[in-house]
XYZ file of C-alpha atoms in Angstrom:
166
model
C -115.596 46.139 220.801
C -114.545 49.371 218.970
C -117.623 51.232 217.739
C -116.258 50.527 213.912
C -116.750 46.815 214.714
C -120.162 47.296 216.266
C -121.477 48.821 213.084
C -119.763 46.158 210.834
C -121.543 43.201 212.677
C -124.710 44.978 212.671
C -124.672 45.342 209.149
C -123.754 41.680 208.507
C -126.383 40.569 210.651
C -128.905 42.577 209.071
C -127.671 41.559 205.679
C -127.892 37.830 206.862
C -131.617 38.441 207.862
C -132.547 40.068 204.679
C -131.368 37.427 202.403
C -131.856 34.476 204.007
C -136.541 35.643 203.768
C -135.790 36.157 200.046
C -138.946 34.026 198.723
C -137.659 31.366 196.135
C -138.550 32.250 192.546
C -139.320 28.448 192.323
C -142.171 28.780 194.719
C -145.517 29.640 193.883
C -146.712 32.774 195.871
C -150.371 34.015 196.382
C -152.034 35.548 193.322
C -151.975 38.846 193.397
C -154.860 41.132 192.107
C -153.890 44.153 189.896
C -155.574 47.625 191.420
C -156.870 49.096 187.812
C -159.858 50.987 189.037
C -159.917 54.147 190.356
C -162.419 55.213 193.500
C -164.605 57.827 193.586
C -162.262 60.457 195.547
C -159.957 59.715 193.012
C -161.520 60.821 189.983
C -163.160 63.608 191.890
C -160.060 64.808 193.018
C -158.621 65.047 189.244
C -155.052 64.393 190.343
C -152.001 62.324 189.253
C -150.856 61.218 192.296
C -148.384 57.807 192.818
C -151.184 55.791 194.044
C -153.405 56.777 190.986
C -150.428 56.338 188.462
C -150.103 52.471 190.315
C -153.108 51.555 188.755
C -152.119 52.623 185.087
C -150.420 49.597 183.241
C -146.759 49.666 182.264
C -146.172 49.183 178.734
C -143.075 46.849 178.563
C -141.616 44.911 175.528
C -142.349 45.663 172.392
C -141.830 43.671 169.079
C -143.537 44.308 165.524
C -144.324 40.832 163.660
C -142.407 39.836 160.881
C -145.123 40.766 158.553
C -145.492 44.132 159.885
C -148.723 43.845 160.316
C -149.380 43.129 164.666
C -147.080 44.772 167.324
C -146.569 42.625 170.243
C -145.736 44.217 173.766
C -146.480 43.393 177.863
C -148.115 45.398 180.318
C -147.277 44.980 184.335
C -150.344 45.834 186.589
C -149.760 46.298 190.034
C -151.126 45.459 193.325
C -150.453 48.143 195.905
C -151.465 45.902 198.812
C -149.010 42.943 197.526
C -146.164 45.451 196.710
C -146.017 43.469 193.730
C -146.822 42.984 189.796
C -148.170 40.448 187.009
C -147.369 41.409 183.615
C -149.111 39.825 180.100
C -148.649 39.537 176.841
C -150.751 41.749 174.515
C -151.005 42.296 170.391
C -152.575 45.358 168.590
C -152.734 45.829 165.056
C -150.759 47.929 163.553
C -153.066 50.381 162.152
C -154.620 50.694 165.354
C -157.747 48.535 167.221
C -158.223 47.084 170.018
C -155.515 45.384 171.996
C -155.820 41.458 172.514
C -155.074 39.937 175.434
C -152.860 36.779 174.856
C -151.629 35.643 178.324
C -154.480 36.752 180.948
C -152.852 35.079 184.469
C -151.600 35.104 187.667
C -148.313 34.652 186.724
C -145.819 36.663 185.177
C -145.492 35.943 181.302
C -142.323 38.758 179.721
C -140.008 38.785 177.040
C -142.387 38.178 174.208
C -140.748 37.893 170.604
C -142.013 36.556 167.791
C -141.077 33.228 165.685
C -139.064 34.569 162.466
C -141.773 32.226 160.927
C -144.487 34.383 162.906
C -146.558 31.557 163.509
C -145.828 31.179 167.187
C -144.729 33.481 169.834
C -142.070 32.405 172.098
C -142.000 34.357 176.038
C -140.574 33.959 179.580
C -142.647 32.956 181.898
C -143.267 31.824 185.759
C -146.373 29.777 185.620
C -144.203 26.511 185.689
C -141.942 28.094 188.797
C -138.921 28.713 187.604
C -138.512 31.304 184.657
C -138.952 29.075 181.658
C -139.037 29.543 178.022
C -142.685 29.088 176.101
C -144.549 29.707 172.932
C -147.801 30.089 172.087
C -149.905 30.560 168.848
C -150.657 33.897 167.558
C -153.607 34.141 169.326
C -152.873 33.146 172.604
C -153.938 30.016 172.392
C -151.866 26.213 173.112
C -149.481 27.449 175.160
C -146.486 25.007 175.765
C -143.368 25.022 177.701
C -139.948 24.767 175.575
C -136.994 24.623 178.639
C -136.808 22.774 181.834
C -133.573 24.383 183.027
C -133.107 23.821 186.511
C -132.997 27.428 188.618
C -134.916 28.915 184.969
C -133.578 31.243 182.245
C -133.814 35.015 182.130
C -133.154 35.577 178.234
C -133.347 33.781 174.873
C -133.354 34.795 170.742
C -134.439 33.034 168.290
C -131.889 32.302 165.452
C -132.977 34.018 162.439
C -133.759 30.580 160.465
C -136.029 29.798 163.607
C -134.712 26.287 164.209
C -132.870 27.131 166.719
C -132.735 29.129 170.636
C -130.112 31.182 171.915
């Protein structure tokens, strides 16, 4: 076997092995827990290192509602340890405040946009498996799954009437 060849089915097999231990987005996985607080050292030392900018939230998607008055955006947190992240849904009013925390889980909840309406806020999310479309009221509050599409969704829009998704 030339040493061309060699190479070749060494990188096949490798490839083989690394796809077929992909995890299936359709099964549930441990919850992870988000490292947010900094240690001792770490504030001592006064530095920006990676680890330290880990623990900083990611501000994702952002949206302002149609009456201008609430801006609408995700944060990812990450665990370290898990080598992974869970991202929620936020709101802050416009003129400034406190942010609210709309979608506080385990899961992964993305893609937030409001209703043209803005009474309900539609989002992807994982906390049924697959990625699904939901909404939810303004506040967080009766959360309900819209799709059922078998392997999930990764995008949608609302038309601009509202009575219908893209």
């Amino acid at each position: 076997m030339t040493n061309h060849n060699f190479k070749t089915l060494v990188a096949m097999a490798l490839l083989a092995t690394l796809t077929s231990c992909q995890e299936k987005a359709s099964e549930k996985s441990e919850p992870i827990t988000p490292d947010t607080e900094l240690t001792a050292q770490e504030i001592a030392n006064g530095r920006l290192t990676p680890e330290v900018l880990w623990k900083f939230g990611r501000i994702g998607t952002t949206q302002v509602s149609p009456d201008a008055q609430t801006v609408l955006f995700t944060v990812t947190r990450y665990s370290m340890d898990a080598n992974k992240g869970v991202t929620n849904i936020y709101t802050i009013p416009v003129a400034g405040g406190e942010p609210t925390e709309l979608t506080g889980n385990e899961t992964n909840d993305f893609s937030p946009q409001w209703r043209p309406d803005g009474q309900r806020i539609g989002f992807l999310s994982t906390r049924s498996g697959d990625t699904q479309l939901w909404e939810m009221s303004i506040d967080g509050t009766n959360p309900m799954q819209v799709t059922k599409v078998e392997g999930g969704i990764n995008s949608f829009a609302y038309a601009p009437s509202g009575d219908r998704i893209m």
